[in-house]
Amino acid sequence: MTVTETLSASLLKAKNQSEECRLYVLLDPSHNEQLIAAVQGMSTRHRCLFVGEDLEEFQEESPWIAEILHGEPLFDWLLKETFGKQQALYFVSNQGIDSLFTKLQRVKEVVEPSGELVYFRFYDANTLNRYLPVFSEGQRREFFSAMNSVYAEEGEEGFFTYTLNADATMNWSVSGNIEDSGIYPLPGLKTEEHDPSLPWFFTEEQLQYPLFAHRDELIDDLIEYLEYEEVETVHFYPKGFVRAMVNQGIEHCFTYKVLDLIHMRLFINLMWTINPQFHLQPSIHQVLSQSSSTEEKFDTLLSDDFEEVWIRAGAEKYKDWWPEGEGAS
């Protein structure tokens, strides 16, 4: 049985569990503009999730919701043409399409720690697979109040099935071949108390942890940052070498408990602009190894008192920095 056949069988089985169950699909035309014509021409119950100014600005990229009805060609066409391309996300619900439309309006935007309201592309399977595991309890309860089960592809050969337990813990299962599962234990992230009357809010940890849990994507982000900062040395080496160096820098960050993206980017930048082994300079290593917060460590390192230390760190060879008795690397 192919992965799309498995997905089809899983969806139909979930739908047939009760007469009240309905099968839906969320479509993301930003990856394929033909989806809008397909949903309008191959289904009878559908709605665009964007309205008003949002629809005017993103008309050709606006997400759509459609109910999969027996006898209509949309379902078979989607399985054949879109699987593995981040264009369709399936779910089963007891609710009608208008009720779902109303509930999903609250999920399409989130407030960041800066206070900025940004679009949340939950209808993109790649995005949902990374952020669903770090939803707060209140966010999980609200999200699954609209859905009984969710089916999100991961790559081209597999998909996840998500359901919610009575205690708001999440169940998931893997179907097909998925190399990077995208699922990881919840790390006790700091989340804000969820208020259903207020917009969704993501803490800094909720925003960053999915990136930390997917090493290739974290490496991509850090390289993009170096290029944005116009660090020219990254262009002097083969891509594979650059990725290996950045990956080693990530390991150093974890060793020193540098676990936020801002300071991790700064650490990697220092590797490429000062010296790849700058952290082994004894004074710098001592500060990085302290139990104080990351912000306090870098405030110390970037103070005027460390100006001479940074000059030495850039000039000396790493073999002269190796702290005796430490196994730093």
Coordinates of N, CA and C in Angstrom, one line a residue, residues 21-212:
C21 N -19.1 12.7 11.9 CA -17.8 13.0 11.5 C -17.8 13.5 10.0
R22 N -17.0 14.5 9.8 CA -16.9 15.1 8.4 C -15.4 15.2 8.1
L23 N -15.1 15.0 6.9 CA -13.7 15.1 6.4 C -13.4 16.4 5.7
Y24 N -12.4 17.1 6.2 CA -12.0 18.4 5.6 C -10.6 18.4 5.1
V25 N -10.3 19.4 4.3 CA -8.9 19.7 3.9 C -8.7 21.2 3.9
L26 N -7.5 21.6 4.4 CA -7.0 22.9 4.4 C -6.0 23.0 3.2
L27 N -6.2 24.0 2.4 CA -5.4 24.1 1.2 C -4.5 25.4 1.3
D28 N -3.3 25.3 0.8 CA -2.3 26.4 0.8 C -1.9 26.7 -0.6
P29 N -2.6 27.6 -1.3 CA -2.4 28.0 -2.7 C -1.0 28.7 -2.9
S30 N -0.4 29.1 -1.8 CA 0.9 29.8 -2.0 C 1.9 28.9 -2.6
H31 N 1.7 27.6 -2.5 CA 2.6 26.6 -3.2 C 2.1 26.2 -4.5
N32 N 0.8 26.5 -4.8 CA 0.2 26.0 -6.1 C -1.1 26.8 -6.3
E33 N -1.0 27.8 -7.2 CA -2.2 28.7 -7.4 C -3.4 27.9 -8.0
Q34 N -3.1 26.8 -8.6 CA -4.2 26.0 -9.2 C -5.2 25.4 -8.2
L35 N -4.7 25.4 -6.9 CA -5.6 24.9 -5.9 C -6.9 25.6 -5.7
I36 N -6.9 26.9 -6.0 CA -8.1 27.7 -5.8 C -9.1 27.3 -6.9
A37 N -8.7 27.2 -8.1 CA -9.6 26.7 -9.2 C -10.0 25.3 -8.9
A38 N -9.1 24.5 -8.4 CA -9.5 23.1 -8.1 C -10.6 23.0 -7.0
V39 N -10.4 23.7 -5.9 CA -11.4 23.6 -4.9 C -12.7 24.2 -5.3
Q40 N -12.7 25.3 -6.1 CA -14.0 25.9 -6.5 C -14.7 25.0 -7.6
G41 N -13.9 24.3 -8.4 CA -14.5 23.5 -9.4 C -14.8 22.0 -9.1
M42 N -14.1 21.5 -8.0 CA -14.3 20.1 -7.7 C -15.0 19.9 -6.3
S43 N -15.4 20.9 -5.7 CA -16.1 20.7 -4.4 C -17.3 21.7 -4.3
T44 N -18.3 21.4 -3.5 CA -19.4 22.3 -3.4 C -19.4 23.1 -2.0
R45 N -18.7 22.6 -1.0 CA -18.6 23.3 0.3 C -17.2 23.7 0.5
H46 N -17.0 25.0 0.4 CA -15.6 25.5 0.6 C -15.7 27.0 1.0
R47 N -14.7 27.4 1.7 CA -14.6 28.8 2.1 C -13.1 29.3 2.1
C48 N -12.9 30.5 1.7 CA -11.5 31.1 1.9 C -11.4 31.5 3.4
L49 N -10.3 31.2 4.0 CA -10.1 31.6 5.4 C -9.7 33.1 5.6
F50 N -9.3 33.7 4.5 CA -9.0 35.1 4.6 C -10.2 35.9 4.1
V51 N -10.5 37.0 4.7 CA -11.5 37.9 4.3 C -11.0 39.4 4.4
G52 N -11.8 40.3 3.8 CA -11.5 41.7 4.0 C -10.1 42.1 3.4
E53 N -9.4 42.9 4.2 CA -8.1 43.3 3.7 C -7.1 42.2 3.5
D54 N -7.2 41.2 4.3 CA -6.3 40.0 4.1 C -6.5 39.4 2.8
L55 N -7.7 39.2 2.4 CA -8.1 38.6 1.1 C -7.6 39.5 0.0
E56 N -7.8 40.8 0.1 CA -7.4 41.7 -1.0 C -5.9 41.7 -1.2
E57 N -5.1 41.5 -0.1 CA -3.7 41.6 -0.2 C -3.1 40.2 -0.6
F58 N -3.7 39.1 -0.2 CA -3.1 37.8 -0.4 C -4.1 36.9 -1.2
Q59 N -4.9 37.5 -2.1 CA -6.0 36.7 -2.7 C -5.5 35.4 -3.4
E60 N -4.4 35.4 -4.1 CA -3.9 34.2 -4.8 C -3.2 33.3 -3.9
E61 N -2.9 33.7 -2.6 CA -2.2 32.8 -1.7 C -3.0 32.5 -0.5
S62 N -4.2 32.9 -0.5 CA -5.1 32.8 0.7 C -5.4 31.3 0.9
P63 N -5.4 30.8 2.2 CA -5.8 29.4 2.5 C -7.3 29.2 2.3
W64 N -7.6 28.0 2.0 CA -9.0 27.6 1.8 C -9.3 26.4 2.6
I65 N -10.6 26.2 3.1 CA -11.0 25.0 3.7 C -12.2 24.5 2.8
A66 N -12.2 23.1 2.7 CA -13.2 22.5 1.9 C -13.6 21.2 2.6
E67 N -14.9 20.9 2.5 CA -15.3 19.6 3.0 C -15.2 18.6 1.9
I68 N -14.7 17.4 2.2 CA -14.6 16.3 1.2 C -15.9 15.5 1.3
L69 N -16.6 15.6 0.2 CA -17.9 14.9 0.1 C -17.8 13.7 -0.9
H70 N -18.5 12.7 -0.6 CA -18.6 11.5 -1.4 C -19.1 11.8 -2.8
G71 N -18.3 11.3 -3.8 CA -18.7 11.5 -5.2 C -18.1 12.7 -5.8
E72 N -17.5 13.6 -5.0 CA -16.8 14.7 -5.6 C -15.3 14.4 -5.9
P73 N -14.8 14.9 -7.0 CA -13.4 14.5 -7.4 C -12.3 15.1 -6.7
L74 N -12.5 16.1 -5.8 CA -11.4 16.9 -5.1 C -10.5 16.0 -4.4
F75 N -11.0 15.0 -3.6 CA -10.1 14.2 -2.7 C -9.1 13.4 -3.5
D76 N -9.6 12.7 -4.5 CA -8.7 11.9 -5.3 C -7.7 12.7 -6.1
W77 N -8.1 13.9 -6.5 CA -7.2 14.7 -7.3 C -6.1 15.3 -6.3
L78 N -6.5 15.7 -5.1 CA -5.5 16.2 -4.2 C -4.5 15.1 -3.8
L79 N -4.9 13.9 -3.5 CA -4.0 12.8 -3.1 C -3.0 12.6 -4.3
K80 N -3.5 12.6 -5.5 CA -2.6 12.3 -6.6 C -1.7 13.5 -6.9
E81 N -2.1 14.7 -6.8 CA -1.4 15.8 -7.3 C -0.6 16.6 -6.3
T82 N -1.0 16.5 -5.0 CA -0.4 17.5 -4.0 C 0.4 16.8 -2.9
F83 N 0.2 15.5 -2.7 CA 0.9 14.9 -1.5 C 2.4 15.1 -1.6
G84 N 3.0 15.5 -0.5 CA 4.4 15.7 -0.4 C 4.9 17.1 -0.8
K85 N 3.9 18.0 -1.2 CA 4.3 19.3 -1.7 C 3.8 20.5 -0.8
Q86 N 3.4 20.1 0.4 CA 3.0 21.2 1.4 C 1.8 22.0 0.9
Q87 N 0.9 21.3 0.3 CA -0.3 22.0 -0.2 C -1.6 21.7 0.4
A88 N -1.7 20.6 1.1 CA -2.9 20.1 1.7 C -2.7 19.5 3.1
L89 N -3.6 19.9 4.0 CA -3.6 19.4 5.4 C -5.0 18.8 5.7
Y90 N -5.2 17.6 6.1 CA -6.5 17.0 6.3 C -6.8 16.9 7.8
F91 N -8.1 16.9 8.0 CA -8.6 16.7 9.4 C -10.0 16.2 9.4
V92 N -10.4 15.6 10.5 CA -11.8 15.1 10.7 C -12.4 15.9 11.8
S93 N -13.7 16.3 11.7 CA -14.3 17.2 12.6 C -15.8 16.8 12.7
N94 N -16.4 17.1 13.8 CA -17.9 16.9 13.9 C -18.6 18.2 13.5
Q95 N -17.9 19.3 13.2 CA -18.5 20.6 13.0 C -18.7 20.9 11.6
G96 N -19.6 21.8 11.3 CA -19.9 22.3 10.0 C -18.8 23.3 9.5
I97 N -18.8 23.5 8.2 CA -17.7 24.4 7.7 C -17.8 25.8 8.2
D98 N -19.0 26.3 8.4 CA -19.1 27.7 8.9 C -18.5 27.8 10.3
S99 N -18.8 26.8 11.2 CA -18.3 26.8 12.5 C -16.8 26.7 12.5
L100 N -16.3 25.9 11.7 CA -14.8 25.7 11.6 C -14.2 27.0 11.1
F101 N -14.8 27.7 10.1 CA -14.3 28.9 9.6 C -14.1 29.9 10.8
T102 N -15.1 30.0 11.6 CA -15.1 31.0 12.7 C -13.9 30.6 13.7
K103 N -13.8 29.4 14.0 CA -12.8 29.0 15.0 C -11.4 29.1 14.5
L104 N -11.2 28.9 13.2 CA -9.9 28.9 12.6 C -9.4 30.4 12.4
Q105 N -10.3 31.3 12.4 CA -10.0 32.7 12.3 C -9.0 33.1 13.5
R106 N -9.2 32.5 14.6 CA -8.4 32.9 15.8 C -7.0 32.3 15.7
V107 N -6.8 31.3 14.9 CA -5.5 30.6 14.8 C -4.6 31.2 13.8
K108 N -5.2 31.9 12.8 CA -4.4 32.3 11.7 C -3.4 33.5 12.0
E109 N -3.5 34.1 13.2 CA -2.6 35.1 13.6 C -2.2 34.9 15.0
V110 N -0.9 35.2 15.3 CA -0.4 35.1 16.7 C 0.4 36.3 17.0
V111 N 0.4 36.6 18.3 CA 1.2 37.7 18.8 C 2.6 37.2 19.3
E112 N 3.6 37.9 18.8 CA 5.0 37.5 19.2 C 5.4 38.3 20.4
P113 N 6.4 37.9 21.1 CA 6.9 38.6 22.3 C 7.1 40.1 22.1
S114 N 7.4 40.5 20.9 CA 7.6 41.9 20.6 C 6.3 42.7 20.6
G115 N 5.2 41.9 20.6 CA 3.9 42.6 20.5 C 3.4 42.6 19.1
E116 N 4.2 42.2 18.1 CA 3.7 42.2 16.7 C 2.8 41.1 16.4
L117 N 1.7 41.4 15.7 CA 0.8 40.4 15.2 C 1.2 39.9 13.9
V118 N 1.4 38.6 13.8 CA 2.0 38.0 12.6 C 1.1 36.8 12.1
Y119 N 1.1 36.5 10.8 CA 0.3 35.4 10.3 C 1.0 34.1 10.8
F120 N 0.1 33.1 11.2 CA 0.6 31.8 11.6 C 0.1 30.8 10.5
R121 N 1.0 30.2 9.8 CA 0.7 29.3 8.7 C 0.4 27.9 9.1
F122 N -0.6 27.7 10.0 CA -0.9 26.4 10.6 C -1.4 25.5 9.5
Y123 N -1.9 26.0 8.4 CA -2.4 25.2 7.3 C -1.3 24.7 6.4
D124 N -0.1 25.0 6.7 CA 1.1 24.4 6.0 C 1.5 23.2 6.9
A125 N 1.5 22.0 6.4 CA 1.9 20.8 7.2 C 3.2 21.0 7.8
N126 N 4.2 21.5 7.1 CA 5.5 21.6 7.6 C 5.6 22.5 8.8
T127 N 4.8 23.6 8.8 CA 4.7 24.5 9.9 C 4.0 23.9 11.1
L128 N 2.9 23.2 10.8 CA 2.1 22.6 11.9 C 2.9 21.5 12.6
N129 N 3.6 20.7 11.8 CA 4.4 19.6 12.4 C 5.4 20.1 13.4
R130 N 5.9 21.3 13.2 CA 6.9 21.9 14.1 C 6.4 22.7 15.3
Y131 N 5.2 23.2 15.1 CA 4.7 24.1 16.2 C 3.6 23.4 17.0
L132 N 2.9 22.5 16.5 CA 1.8 21.8 17.3 C 2.4 21.2 18.5
P133 N 3.6 20.5 18.5 CA 4.1 20.0 19.8 C 4.4 21.0 20.8
V134 N 4.6 22.3 20.5 CA 4.9 23.2 21.5 C 3.8 24.2 21.8
F135 N 2.6 23.9 21.4 CA 1.4 24.6 21.8 C 1.3 24.5 23.3
S136 N 0.8 25.5 24.0 CA 0.4 25.4 25.4 C -0.8 24.5 25.6
E137 N -1.1 24.1 26.8 CA -2.3 23.3 27.0 C -3.5 24.0 26.5
G138 N -3.7 25.3 26.8 CA -4.8 26.0 26.4 C -4.9 26.1 24.9
Q139 N -3.8 26.3 24.2 CA -3.8 26.3 22.7 C -4.1 25.0 22.1
R140 N -3.6 23.9 22.7 CA -4.0 22.6 22.2 C -5.5 22.3 22.4
R141 N -6.0 22.7 23.5 CA -7.5 22.4 23.8 C -8.3 23.2 22.8
E142 N -7.9 24.5 22.5 CA -8.7 25.3 21.6 C -8.6 24.8 20.2
F143 N -7.4 24.4 19.8 CA -7.1 24.0 18.4 C -7.9 22.7 18.1
F144 N -7.9 21.7 19.1 CA -8.6 20.5 18.9 C -10.0 20.5 19.2
S145 N -10.5 21.6 19.7 CA -12.0 21.8 19.9 C -12.7 21.8 18.5
A146 N -11.9 22.2 17.5 CA -12.5 22.2 16.1 C -12.2 20.9 15.4
M147 N -11.3 20.1 15.9 CA -10.9 18.9 15.1 C -10.8 17.7 16.0
N148 N -11.2 16.6 15.4 CA -11.1 15.3 16.2 C -9.7 14.7 15.9
S149 N -9.2 14.8 14.7 CA -7.9 14.3 14.4 C -7.3 15.1 13.2
V150 N -6.0 15.2 13.1 CA -5.3 16.0 12.1 C -4.3 15.1 11.4
Y151 N -4.2 15.2 10.1 CA -3.3 14.4 9.3 C -2.4 15.3 8.5
A152 N -1.1 15.3 8.8 CA -0.2 16.3 8.2 C 1.0 15.6 7.6
E153 N 1.2 15.8 6.3 CA 2.4 15.1 5.6 C 3.7 15.6 6.2
E154 N 4.7 14.8 6.1 CA 6.1 15.2 6.5 C 7.0 14.6 5.4
G155 N 7.5 15.5 4.6 CA 8.2 15.1 3.4 C 7.4 14.5 2.3
E156 N 7.9 13.6 1.5 CA 7.2 13.1 0.4 C 6.7 11.7 0.6
E157 N 7.1 11.0 1.7 CA 6.8 9.6 1.9 C 6.1 9.3 3.2
G158 N 5.6 10.3 4.0 CA 5.0 9.9 5.2 C 4.1 11.0 5.7
F159 N 3.4 10.7 6.8 CA 2.5 11.7 7.4 C 2.3 11.4 8.9
F160 N 2.0 12.4 9.7 CA 1.6 12.3 11.1 C 0.1 12.3 11.3
T161 N -0.3 11.6 12.3 CA -1.7 11.7 12.7 C -1.7 12.2 14.2
Y162 N -2.5 13.3 14.4 CA -2.5 13.9 15.7 C -3.9 13.8 16.3
T163 N -4.0 13.4 17.6 CA -5.3 13.5 18.3 C -4.9 14.1 19.7
L164 N -5.9 14.5 20.5 CA -5.7 15.0 21.8 C -6.4 14.1 22.9
N165 N -5.6 13.8 23.9 CA -6.2 13.1 25.0 C -7.0 14.0 25.9
A166 N -7.8 13.3 26.8 CA -8.7 14.1 27.7 C -7.9 15.0 28.6
D167 N -6.7 14.7 29.0 CA -5.9 15.6 29.8 C -5.1 16.6 29.0
A168 N -5.4 16.8 27.8 CA -4.8 17.8 26.9 C -3.4 17.4 26.5
T169 N -2.9 16.2 26.8 CA -1.7 15.7 26.2 C -1.9 15.2 24.8
M170 N -0.9 15.2 24.0 CA -1.1 14.9 22.5 C -0.7 13.5 22.2
N171 N -1.5 12.9 21.4 CA -1.2 11.6 20.8 C -0.7 11.8 19.3
W172 N 0.3 11.1 18.9 CA 0.7 11.1 17.5 C 1.1 9.8 17.0
S173 N 1.0 9.5 15.8 CA 1.5 8.3 15.2 C 2.1 8.7 13.8
V174 N 3.1 7.8 13.4 CA 3.8 8.1 12.1 C 3.4 7.0 11.1
S175 N 3.1 7.4 9.9 CA 2.9 6.5 8.8 C 3.8 6.8 7.7
G176 N 4.3 5.7 7.0 CA 5.2 5.9 5.9 C 6.7 6.0 6.4
N177 N 7.5 6.6 5.5 CA 8.9 6.7 5.8 C 9.2 8.2 6.1
I178 N 9.6 8.5 7.3 CA 9.9 9.8 7.7 C 11.3 9.8 8.4
E179 N 12.3 10.4 7.7 CA 13.6 10.4 8.3 C 13.8 11.3 9.5
D180 N 13.3 12.5 9.4 CA 13.4 13.5 10.5 C 12.0 13.6 11.0
S181 N 11.7 12.9 12.1 CA 10.3 12.8 12.5 C 9.6 14.1 12.8
G182 N 10.3 15.1 13.3 CA 9.7 16.4 13.6 C 8.9 16.3 14.9
I183 N 9.0 15.2 15.6 CA 8.3 15.0 16.9 C 9.3 14.8 18.0
Y184 N 9.1 15.5 19.1 CA 10.1 15.5 20.1 C 9.4 15.7 21.5
P185 N 10.0 15.2 22.6 CA 9.4 15.4 23.9 C 9.2 16.9 24.2
L186 N 8.1 17.2 24.8 CA 7.9 18.6 25.2 C 8.9 18.9 26.3
P187 N 9.7 20.0 26.2 CA 10.8 20.3 27.1 C 10.4 21.1 28.3
G188 N 9.1 21.3 28.6 CA 8.7 22.1 29.7 C 8.9 23.6 29.3
L189 N 8.4 23.9 28.1 CA 8.6 25.3 27.6 C 7.8 26.3 28.5
K190 N 8.3 27.5 28.5 CA 7.6 28.6 29.2 C 6.5 29.0 28.2
T191 N 5.3 29.0 28.7 CA 4.1 29.5 27.9 C 3.3 30.4 28.7
E192 N 2.6 31.3 28.1 CA 1.7 32.2 28.7 C 0.3 31.5 29.0
E193 N -0.3 31.9 30.1 CA -1.7 31.3 30.3 C -2.6 31.7 29.2
H194 N -3.3 30.7 28.7 CA -4.1 30.9 27.5 C -5.4 31.5 27.8
D195 N -5.8 32.6 27.2 CA -7.0 33.3 27.4 C -7.8 33.3 26.1
P196 N -8.9 32.5 26.0 CA -9.7 32.3 24.8 C -10.2 33.7 24.2
S197 N -10.3 34.7 25.1 CA -10.8 36.0 24.6 C -9.8 36.9 24.0
L198 N -8.5 36.4 24.1 CA -7.4 37.2 23.6 C -6.7 36.5 22.4
P199 N -6.0 37.3 21.5 CA -5.3 36.6 20.4 C -4.3 35.6 20.9
W200 N -4.0 34.6 20.1 CA -3.0 33.7 20.5 C -1.6 34.3 20.7
F201 N -0.9 33.9 21.6 CA 0.4 34.4 22.0 C 1.5 33.3 22.0
F202 N 2.6 33.5 21.3 CA 3.7 32.6 21.4 C 4.9 33.2 22.2
T203 N 5.4 32.5 23.1 CA 6.6 33.0 23.8 C 7.8 32.8 23.0
E204 N 8.9 33.4 23.4 CA 10.2 33.3 22.6 C 10.6 31.8 22.5
E205 N 10.4 31.0 23.6 CA 10.8 29.6 23.6 C 9.9 28.8 22.6
Q206 N 8.6 29.1 22.6 CA 7.7 28.4 21.7 C 8.2 28.7 20.2
L207 N 8.6 29.9 19.9 CA 9.0 30.3 18.6 C 10.3 29.6 18.2
Q208 N 11.2 29.5 19.1 CA 12.6 29.0 18.8 C 12.7 27.5 18.9
Y209 N 12.0 26.9 19.8 CA 12.3 25.5 20.1 C 12.2 24.6 18.8
P210 N 11.1 24.8 18.0 CA 11.0 23.9 16.8 C 12.3 24.0 15.9
L211 N 12.9 25.2 15.8 CA 14.1 25.3 15.0 C 15.2 24.5 15.7
F212 N 15.3 24.6 17.0 CA 16.4 23.9 17.7 C 16.3 22.4 17.6

